Short mmCIF file of C-alpha atoms and ligand atoms in Angstrom, two decimals:
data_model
loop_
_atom_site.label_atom_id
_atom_site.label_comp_id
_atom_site.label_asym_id
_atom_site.label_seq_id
_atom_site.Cartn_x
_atom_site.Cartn_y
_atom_site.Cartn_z
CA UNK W 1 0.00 0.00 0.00
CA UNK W 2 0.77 3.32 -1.12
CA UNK W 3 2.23 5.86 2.02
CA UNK W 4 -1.15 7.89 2.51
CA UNK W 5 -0.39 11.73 3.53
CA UNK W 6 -2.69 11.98 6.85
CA UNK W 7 -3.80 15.56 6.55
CA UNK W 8 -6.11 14.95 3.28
CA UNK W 9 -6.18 10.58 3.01
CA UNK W 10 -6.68 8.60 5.42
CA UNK W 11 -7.92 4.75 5.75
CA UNK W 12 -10.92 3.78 7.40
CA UNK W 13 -13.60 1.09 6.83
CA UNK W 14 -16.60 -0.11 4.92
CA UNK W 15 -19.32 -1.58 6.44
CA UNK W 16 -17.90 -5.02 5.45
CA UNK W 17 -14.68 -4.24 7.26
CA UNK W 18 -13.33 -3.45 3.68
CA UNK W 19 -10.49 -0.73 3.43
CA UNK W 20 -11.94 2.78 2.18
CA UNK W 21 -9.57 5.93 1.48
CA UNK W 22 -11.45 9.07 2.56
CA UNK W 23 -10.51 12.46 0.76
CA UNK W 24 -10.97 14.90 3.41
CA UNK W 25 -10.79 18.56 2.14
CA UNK W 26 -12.05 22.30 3.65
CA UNK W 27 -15.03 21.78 1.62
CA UNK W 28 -16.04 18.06 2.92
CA UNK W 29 -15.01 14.08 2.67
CA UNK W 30 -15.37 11.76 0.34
CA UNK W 31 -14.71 8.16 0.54
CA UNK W 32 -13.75 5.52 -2.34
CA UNK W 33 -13.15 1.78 -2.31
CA UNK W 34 -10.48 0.17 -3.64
CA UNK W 35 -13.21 -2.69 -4.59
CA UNK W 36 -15.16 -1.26 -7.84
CA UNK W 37 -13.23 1.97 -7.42
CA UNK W 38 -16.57 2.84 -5.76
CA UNK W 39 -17.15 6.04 -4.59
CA UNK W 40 -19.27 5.62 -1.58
CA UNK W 41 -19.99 8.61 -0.02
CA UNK W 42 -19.68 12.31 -0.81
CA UNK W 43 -20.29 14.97 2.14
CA UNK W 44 -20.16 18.73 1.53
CA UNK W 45 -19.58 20.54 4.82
CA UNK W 46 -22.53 22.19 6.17
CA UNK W 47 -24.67 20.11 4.63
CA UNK W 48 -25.25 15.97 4.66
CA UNK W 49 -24.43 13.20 2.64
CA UNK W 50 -25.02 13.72 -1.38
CA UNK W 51 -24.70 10.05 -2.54
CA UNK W 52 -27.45 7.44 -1.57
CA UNK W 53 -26.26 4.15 -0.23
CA UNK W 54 -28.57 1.74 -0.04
CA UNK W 55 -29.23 0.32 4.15
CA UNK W 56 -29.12 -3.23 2.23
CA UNK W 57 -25.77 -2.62 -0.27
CA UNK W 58 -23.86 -5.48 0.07
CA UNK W 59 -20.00 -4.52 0.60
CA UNK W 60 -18.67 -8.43 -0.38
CA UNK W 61 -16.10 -8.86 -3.16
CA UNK W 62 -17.85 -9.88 -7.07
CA UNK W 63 -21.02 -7.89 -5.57
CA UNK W 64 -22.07 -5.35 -7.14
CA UNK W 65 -22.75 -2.51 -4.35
CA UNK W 66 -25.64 -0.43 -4.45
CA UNK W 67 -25.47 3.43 -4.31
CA UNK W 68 -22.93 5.57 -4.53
CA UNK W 69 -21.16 6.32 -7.71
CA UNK W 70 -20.10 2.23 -9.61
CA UNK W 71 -17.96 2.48 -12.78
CA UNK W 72 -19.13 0.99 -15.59
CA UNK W 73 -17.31 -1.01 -17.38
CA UNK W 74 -16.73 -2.04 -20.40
CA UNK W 75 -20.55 -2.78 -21.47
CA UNK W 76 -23.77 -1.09 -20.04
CA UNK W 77 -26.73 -2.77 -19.31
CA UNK W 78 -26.84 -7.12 -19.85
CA UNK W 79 -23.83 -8.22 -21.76
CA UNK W 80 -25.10 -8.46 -25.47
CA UNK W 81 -24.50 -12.32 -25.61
CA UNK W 82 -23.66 -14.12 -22.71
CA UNK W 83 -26.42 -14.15 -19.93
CA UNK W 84 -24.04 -15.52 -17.76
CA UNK W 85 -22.04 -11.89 -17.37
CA UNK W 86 -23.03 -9.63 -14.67
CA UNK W 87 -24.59 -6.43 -15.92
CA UNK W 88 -22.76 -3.67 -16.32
CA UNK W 89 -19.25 -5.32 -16.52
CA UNK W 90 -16.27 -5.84 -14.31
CA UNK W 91 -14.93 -2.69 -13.42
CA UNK W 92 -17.63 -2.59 -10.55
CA UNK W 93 -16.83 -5.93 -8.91
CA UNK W 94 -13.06 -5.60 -9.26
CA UNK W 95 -10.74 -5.18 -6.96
CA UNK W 96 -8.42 -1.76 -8.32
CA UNK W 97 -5.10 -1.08 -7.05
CA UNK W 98 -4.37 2.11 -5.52
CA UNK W 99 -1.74 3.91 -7.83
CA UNK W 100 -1.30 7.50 -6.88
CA UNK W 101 -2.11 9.85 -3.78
CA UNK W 102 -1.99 13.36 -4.18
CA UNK W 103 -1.95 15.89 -4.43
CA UNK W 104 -4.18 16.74 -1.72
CA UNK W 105 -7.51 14.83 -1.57
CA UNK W 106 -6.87 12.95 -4.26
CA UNK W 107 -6.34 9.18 -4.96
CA UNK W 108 -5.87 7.18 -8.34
CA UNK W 109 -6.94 3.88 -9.00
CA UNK W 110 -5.99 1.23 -11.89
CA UNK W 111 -7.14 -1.88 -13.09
CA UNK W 112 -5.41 -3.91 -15.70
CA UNK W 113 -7.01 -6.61 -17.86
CA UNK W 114 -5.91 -10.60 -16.64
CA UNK W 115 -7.27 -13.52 -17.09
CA UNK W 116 -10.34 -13.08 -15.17
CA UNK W 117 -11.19 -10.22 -17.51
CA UNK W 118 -10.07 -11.02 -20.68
CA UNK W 119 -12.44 -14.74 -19.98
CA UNK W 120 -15.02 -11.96 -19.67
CA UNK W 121 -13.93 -9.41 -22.89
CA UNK W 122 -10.82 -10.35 -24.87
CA UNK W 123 -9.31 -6.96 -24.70
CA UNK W 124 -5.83 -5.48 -22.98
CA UNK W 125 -6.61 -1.96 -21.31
CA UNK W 126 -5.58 -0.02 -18.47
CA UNK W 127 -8.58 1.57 -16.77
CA UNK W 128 -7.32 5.01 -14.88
CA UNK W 129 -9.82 6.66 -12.11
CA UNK W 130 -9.08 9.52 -10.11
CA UNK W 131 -11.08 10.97 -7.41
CA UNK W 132 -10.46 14.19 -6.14
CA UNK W 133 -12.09 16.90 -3.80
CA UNK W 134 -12.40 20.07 -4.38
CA UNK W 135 -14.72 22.87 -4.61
CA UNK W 136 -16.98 19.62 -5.62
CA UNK W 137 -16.15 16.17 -6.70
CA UNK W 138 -14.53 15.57 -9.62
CA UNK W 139 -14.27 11.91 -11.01
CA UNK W 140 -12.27 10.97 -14.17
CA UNK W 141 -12.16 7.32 -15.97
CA UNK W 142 -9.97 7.20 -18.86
CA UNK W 143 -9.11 3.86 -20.42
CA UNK W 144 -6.49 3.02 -22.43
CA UNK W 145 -6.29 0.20 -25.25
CA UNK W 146 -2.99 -1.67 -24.38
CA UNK W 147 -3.54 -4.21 -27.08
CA UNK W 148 -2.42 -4.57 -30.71
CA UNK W 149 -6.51 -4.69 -32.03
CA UNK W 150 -9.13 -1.91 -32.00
CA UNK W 151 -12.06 -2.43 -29.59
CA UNK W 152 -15.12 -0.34 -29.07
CA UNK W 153 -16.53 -0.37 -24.84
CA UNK W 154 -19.68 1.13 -23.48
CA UNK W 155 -18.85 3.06 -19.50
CA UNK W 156 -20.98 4.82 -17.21
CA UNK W 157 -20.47 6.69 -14.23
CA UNK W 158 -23.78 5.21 -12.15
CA UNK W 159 -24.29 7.93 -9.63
CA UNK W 160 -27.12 7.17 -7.34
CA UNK W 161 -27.46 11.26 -6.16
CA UNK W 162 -29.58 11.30 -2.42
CA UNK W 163 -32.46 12.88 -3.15
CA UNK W 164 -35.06 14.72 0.15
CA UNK W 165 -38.09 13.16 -1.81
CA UNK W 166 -38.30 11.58 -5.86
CA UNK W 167 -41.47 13.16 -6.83
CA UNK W 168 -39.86 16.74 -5.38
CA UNK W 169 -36.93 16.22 -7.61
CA UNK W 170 -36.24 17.54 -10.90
CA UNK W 171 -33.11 16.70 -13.63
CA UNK W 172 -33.14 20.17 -16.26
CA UNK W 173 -31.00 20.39 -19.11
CA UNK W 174 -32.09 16.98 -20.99
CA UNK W 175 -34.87 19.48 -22.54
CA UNK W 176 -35.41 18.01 -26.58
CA UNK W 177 -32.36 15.81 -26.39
CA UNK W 178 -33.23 12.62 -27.88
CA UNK W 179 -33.52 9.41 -25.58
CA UNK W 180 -34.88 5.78 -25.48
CA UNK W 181 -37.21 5.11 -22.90
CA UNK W 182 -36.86 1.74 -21.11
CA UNK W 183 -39.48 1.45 -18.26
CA UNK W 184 -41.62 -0.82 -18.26
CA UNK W 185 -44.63 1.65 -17.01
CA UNK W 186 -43.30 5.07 -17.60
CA UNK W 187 -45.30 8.18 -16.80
CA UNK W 188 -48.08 8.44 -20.29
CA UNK W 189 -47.78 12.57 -19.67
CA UNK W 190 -44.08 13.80 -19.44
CA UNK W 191 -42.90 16.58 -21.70
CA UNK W 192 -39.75 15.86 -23.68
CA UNK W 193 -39.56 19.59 -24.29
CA UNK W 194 -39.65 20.55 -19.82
CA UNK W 195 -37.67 19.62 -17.19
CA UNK W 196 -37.72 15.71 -16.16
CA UNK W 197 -39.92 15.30 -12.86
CA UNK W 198 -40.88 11.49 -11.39
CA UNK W 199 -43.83 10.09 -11.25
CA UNK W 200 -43.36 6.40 -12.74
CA UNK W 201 -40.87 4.58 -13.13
CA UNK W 202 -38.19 6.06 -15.56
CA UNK W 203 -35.21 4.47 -17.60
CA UNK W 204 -34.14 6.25 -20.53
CA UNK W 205 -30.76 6.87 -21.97
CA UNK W 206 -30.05 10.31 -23.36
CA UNK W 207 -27.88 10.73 -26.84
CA UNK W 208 -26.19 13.02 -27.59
CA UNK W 209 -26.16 14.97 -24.61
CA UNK W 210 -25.00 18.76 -23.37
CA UNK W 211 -21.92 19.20 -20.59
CA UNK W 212 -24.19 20.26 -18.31
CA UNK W 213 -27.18 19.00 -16.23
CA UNK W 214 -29.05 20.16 -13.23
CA UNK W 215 -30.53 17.43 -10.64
CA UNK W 216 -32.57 19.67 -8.37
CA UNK W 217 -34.03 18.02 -5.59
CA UNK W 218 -36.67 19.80 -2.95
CA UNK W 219 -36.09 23.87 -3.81
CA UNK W 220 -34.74 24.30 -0.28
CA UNK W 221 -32.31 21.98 -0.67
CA UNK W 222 -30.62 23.96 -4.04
CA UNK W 223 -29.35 21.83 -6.30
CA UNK W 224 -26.48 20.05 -7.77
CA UNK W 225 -24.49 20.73 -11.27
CA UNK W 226 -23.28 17.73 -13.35
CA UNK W 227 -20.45 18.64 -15.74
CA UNK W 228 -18.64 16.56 -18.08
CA UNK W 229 -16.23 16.30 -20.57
CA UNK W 230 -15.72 13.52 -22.88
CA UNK W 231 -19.65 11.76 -22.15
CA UNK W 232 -22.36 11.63 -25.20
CA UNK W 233 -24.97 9.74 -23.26
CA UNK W 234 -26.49 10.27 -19.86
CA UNK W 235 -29.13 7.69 -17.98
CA UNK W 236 -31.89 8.99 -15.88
CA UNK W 237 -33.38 6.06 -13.50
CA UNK W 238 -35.83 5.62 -10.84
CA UNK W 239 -36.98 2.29 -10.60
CA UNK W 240 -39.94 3.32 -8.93
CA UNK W 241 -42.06 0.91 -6.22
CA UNK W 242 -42.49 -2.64 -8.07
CA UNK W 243 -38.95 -2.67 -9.67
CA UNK W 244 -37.48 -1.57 -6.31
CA UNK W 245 -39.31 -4.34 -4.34
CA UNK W 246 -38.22 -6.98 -6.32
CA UNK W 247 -34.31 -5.31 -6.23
CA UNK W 248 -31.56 -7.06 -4.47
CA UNK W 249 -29.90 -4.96 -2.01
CA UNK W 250 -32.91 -2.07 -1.69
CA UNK W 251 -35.70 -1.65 1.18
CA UNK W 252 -39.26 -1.60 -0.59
CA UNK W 253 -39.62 2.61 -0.02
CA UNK W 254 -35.48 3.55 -0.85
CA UNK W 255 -36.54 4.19 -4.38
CA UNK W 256 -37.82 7.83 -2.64
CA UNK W 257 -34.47 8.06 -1.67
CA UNK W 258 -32.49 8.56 -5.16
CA UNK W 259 -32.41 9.10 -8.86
CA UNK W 260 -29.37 8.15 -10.93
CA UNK W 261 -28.12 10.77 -13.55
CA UNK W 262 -25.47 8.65 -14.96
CA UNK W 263 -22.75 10.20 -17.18
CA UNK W 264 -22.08 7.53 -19.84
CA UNK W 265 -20.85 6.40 -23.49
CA UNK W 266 -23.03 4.08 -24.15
CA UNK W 267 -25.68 1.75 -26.67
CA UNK W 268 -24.48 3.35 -30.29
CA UNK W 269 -22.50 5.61 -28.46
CA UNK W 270 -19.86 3.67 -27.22
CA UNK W 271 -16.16 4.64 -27.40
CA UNK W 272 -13.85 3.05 -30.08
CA UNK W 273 -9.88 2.82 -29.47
CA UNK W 274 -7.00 2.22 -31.43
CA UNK W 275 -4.25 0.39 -30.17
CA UNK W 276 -2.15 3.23 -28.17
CA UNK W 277 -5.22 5.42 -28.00
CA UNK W 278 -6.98 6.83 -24.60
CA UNK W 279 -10.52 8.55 -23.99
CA UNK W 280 -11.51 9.86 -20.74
CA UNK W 281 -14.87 10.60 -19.07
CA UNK W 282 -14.53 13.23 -16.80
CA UNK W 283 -17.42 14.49 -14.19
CA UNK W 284 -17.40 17.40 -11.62
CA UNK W 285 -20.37 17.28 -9.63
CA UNK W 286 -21.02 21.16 -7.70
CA UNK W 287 -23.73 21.53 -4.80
CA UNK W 288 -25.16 24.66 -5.47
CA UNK W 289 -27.08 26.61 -2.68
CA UNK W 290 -30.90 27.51 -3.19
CA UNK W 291 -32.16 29.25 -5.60
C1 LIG R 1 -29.35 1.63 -15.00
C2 LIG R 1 -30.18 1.01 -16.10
O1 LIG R 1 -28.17 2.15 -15.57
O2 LIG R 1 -28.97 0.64 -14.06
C3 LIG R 1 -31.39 0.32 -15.49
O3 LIG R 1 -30.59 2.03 -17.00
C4 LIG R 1 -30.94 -0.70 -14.46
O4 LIG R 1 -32.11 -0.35 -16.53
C5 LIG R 1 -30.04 -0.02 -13.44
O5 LIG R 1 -32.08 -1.27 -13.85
C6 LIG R 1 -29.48 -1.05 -12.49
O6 LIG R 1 -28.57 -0.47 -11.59
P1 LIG R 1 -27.63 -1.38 -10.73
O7 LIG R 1 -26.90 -0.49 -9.80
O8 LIG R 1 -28.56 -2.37 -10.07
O9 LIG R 1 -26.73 -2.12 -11.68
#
């Protein structure tokens, strides 16, 4: 293990008793696992806890947790052949190795293919994530193709954002952007031309998508900014109360509790390397005060 400077990372637990490095800045904490790269909690001084963890998330290795921020990797959504692949790939239920501290609250995290993974997607890569705390949180995955053939992955950054109340909450900037809706039961009256409120379930995947979005939840609680750089498709999901009943690892009413905005490449718009080539998703996430 990496030396860890004590005045802005320090070690502490998970739940499980797994190791967690918590950024601790002027502006707040934030703690990641070195299992899934996970970020786990986010808290902005003055205020509580921005990420939802679920009361059920399992914290066991090959598990995928639930809340927080998982990394997707390197397909979104059910593998397209083999049933017997967890969703949303590897990345999540991998164990990353803790490459760089510093400077300040900051921590990077790799994963390299092996056998494990390449059984699972016959590609080399090295997957990069760094985590850092500043004004907000700023998350970057950039992947590298180590290998001597081209390959094309999907990735998401899955954030589960703590909401006071679904139906109170709001997601603005996805106004006339094209998306697929894939609930099951989705609301018959929303506007694709207003803001995105909750009253149904709600799956879709955005394409083509701007650099900024808004996730507002109750108005006294202000609001928080999602910016990225290098993502084309953003997911908005609420699984709303018969999904989340018959969800692993999620009380019957915790679906109040969150909406993912996830900041993604993924479906058509997945991300296509050369050998030698790198892309990286980058997201700063900003807790703005009331409006
Ligand atoms: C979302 C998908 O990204 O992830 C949903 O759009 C899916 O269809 C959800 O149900 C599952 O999340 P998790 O954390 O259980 O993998």
């Amino acid at each position: 293990m990496i030396q860890l400077p004590t005045d802005s990372v320090a070690q502490v637990t998970d739940p499980g008793g797994r190791p967690l490095l918590e950024l601790q800045g002027p502006e707040g904490t934030a703690r990641v696992g070195l299992l899934g790269a996970h970020v786990q909690s986010w808290v902005v001084k003055g205020e509580d806890e921005q990420l939802f963890m679920s009361s059920k998330a399992s914290y066991e290795a090959g598990v995928a947790s639930r809340g927080g921020i998982p990394v997707v990797f390197p397909w979104f959504g059910g593998h397209s052949t083999r049933t017997d692949l967890a969703a949303h790939g590897f990345a999540r239920t991998s164990v990353w190795e803790l490459a760089e501290v510093g400077p300040g609250p900051s921590v990077t995290l790799v994963l390299r293919d092996d056998e494990g993974t390449r059984a699972q997607w016959p590609h080399s890569f090295l997957a990069k994530y760094t985590v850092t705390l500043g004004d907000g949180l700023q998350v970057a995955l950039s992947i590298t193709n180590t290998g001597d053939e081209p390959f094309t992955y999907e990735e998401a950054l899955h954030t589960y954002f703590k909401v006071g109340a679904t139906e109170e909450a709001s997601v603005h900037g996805l106004e006339n952007v094209h998306f697929t809706e894939f609930a099951k039961s989705p609301a018959p009256d929303s506007d694709p031309t207003g803001p995105i409120y909750f009253s149904a379930e709600t799956d879709r995947v955005y394409q083509g998508v701007p650099d900024t979005i808004q996730l507002r939840s109750h108005p006294r609680r202000g609001f928080m900014e999602l910016k990225t750089k290098g993502a084309d498709s953003a997911i908005v999901w609420n699984p709303w109360t018969e999904k989340a009943a018959a969800m692993s690892q999620m009380q019957d009413d915790e679906w109040e509790e969150f909406i993912c905005v996830e900041s993604a490449n993924c479906k058509a718009f997945g991300v296509g390397l050369e050998p030698g080539q790198e892309h990286s998703l980058e997201l700063t996430l900003t807790r703005l005060k009331p409006v």
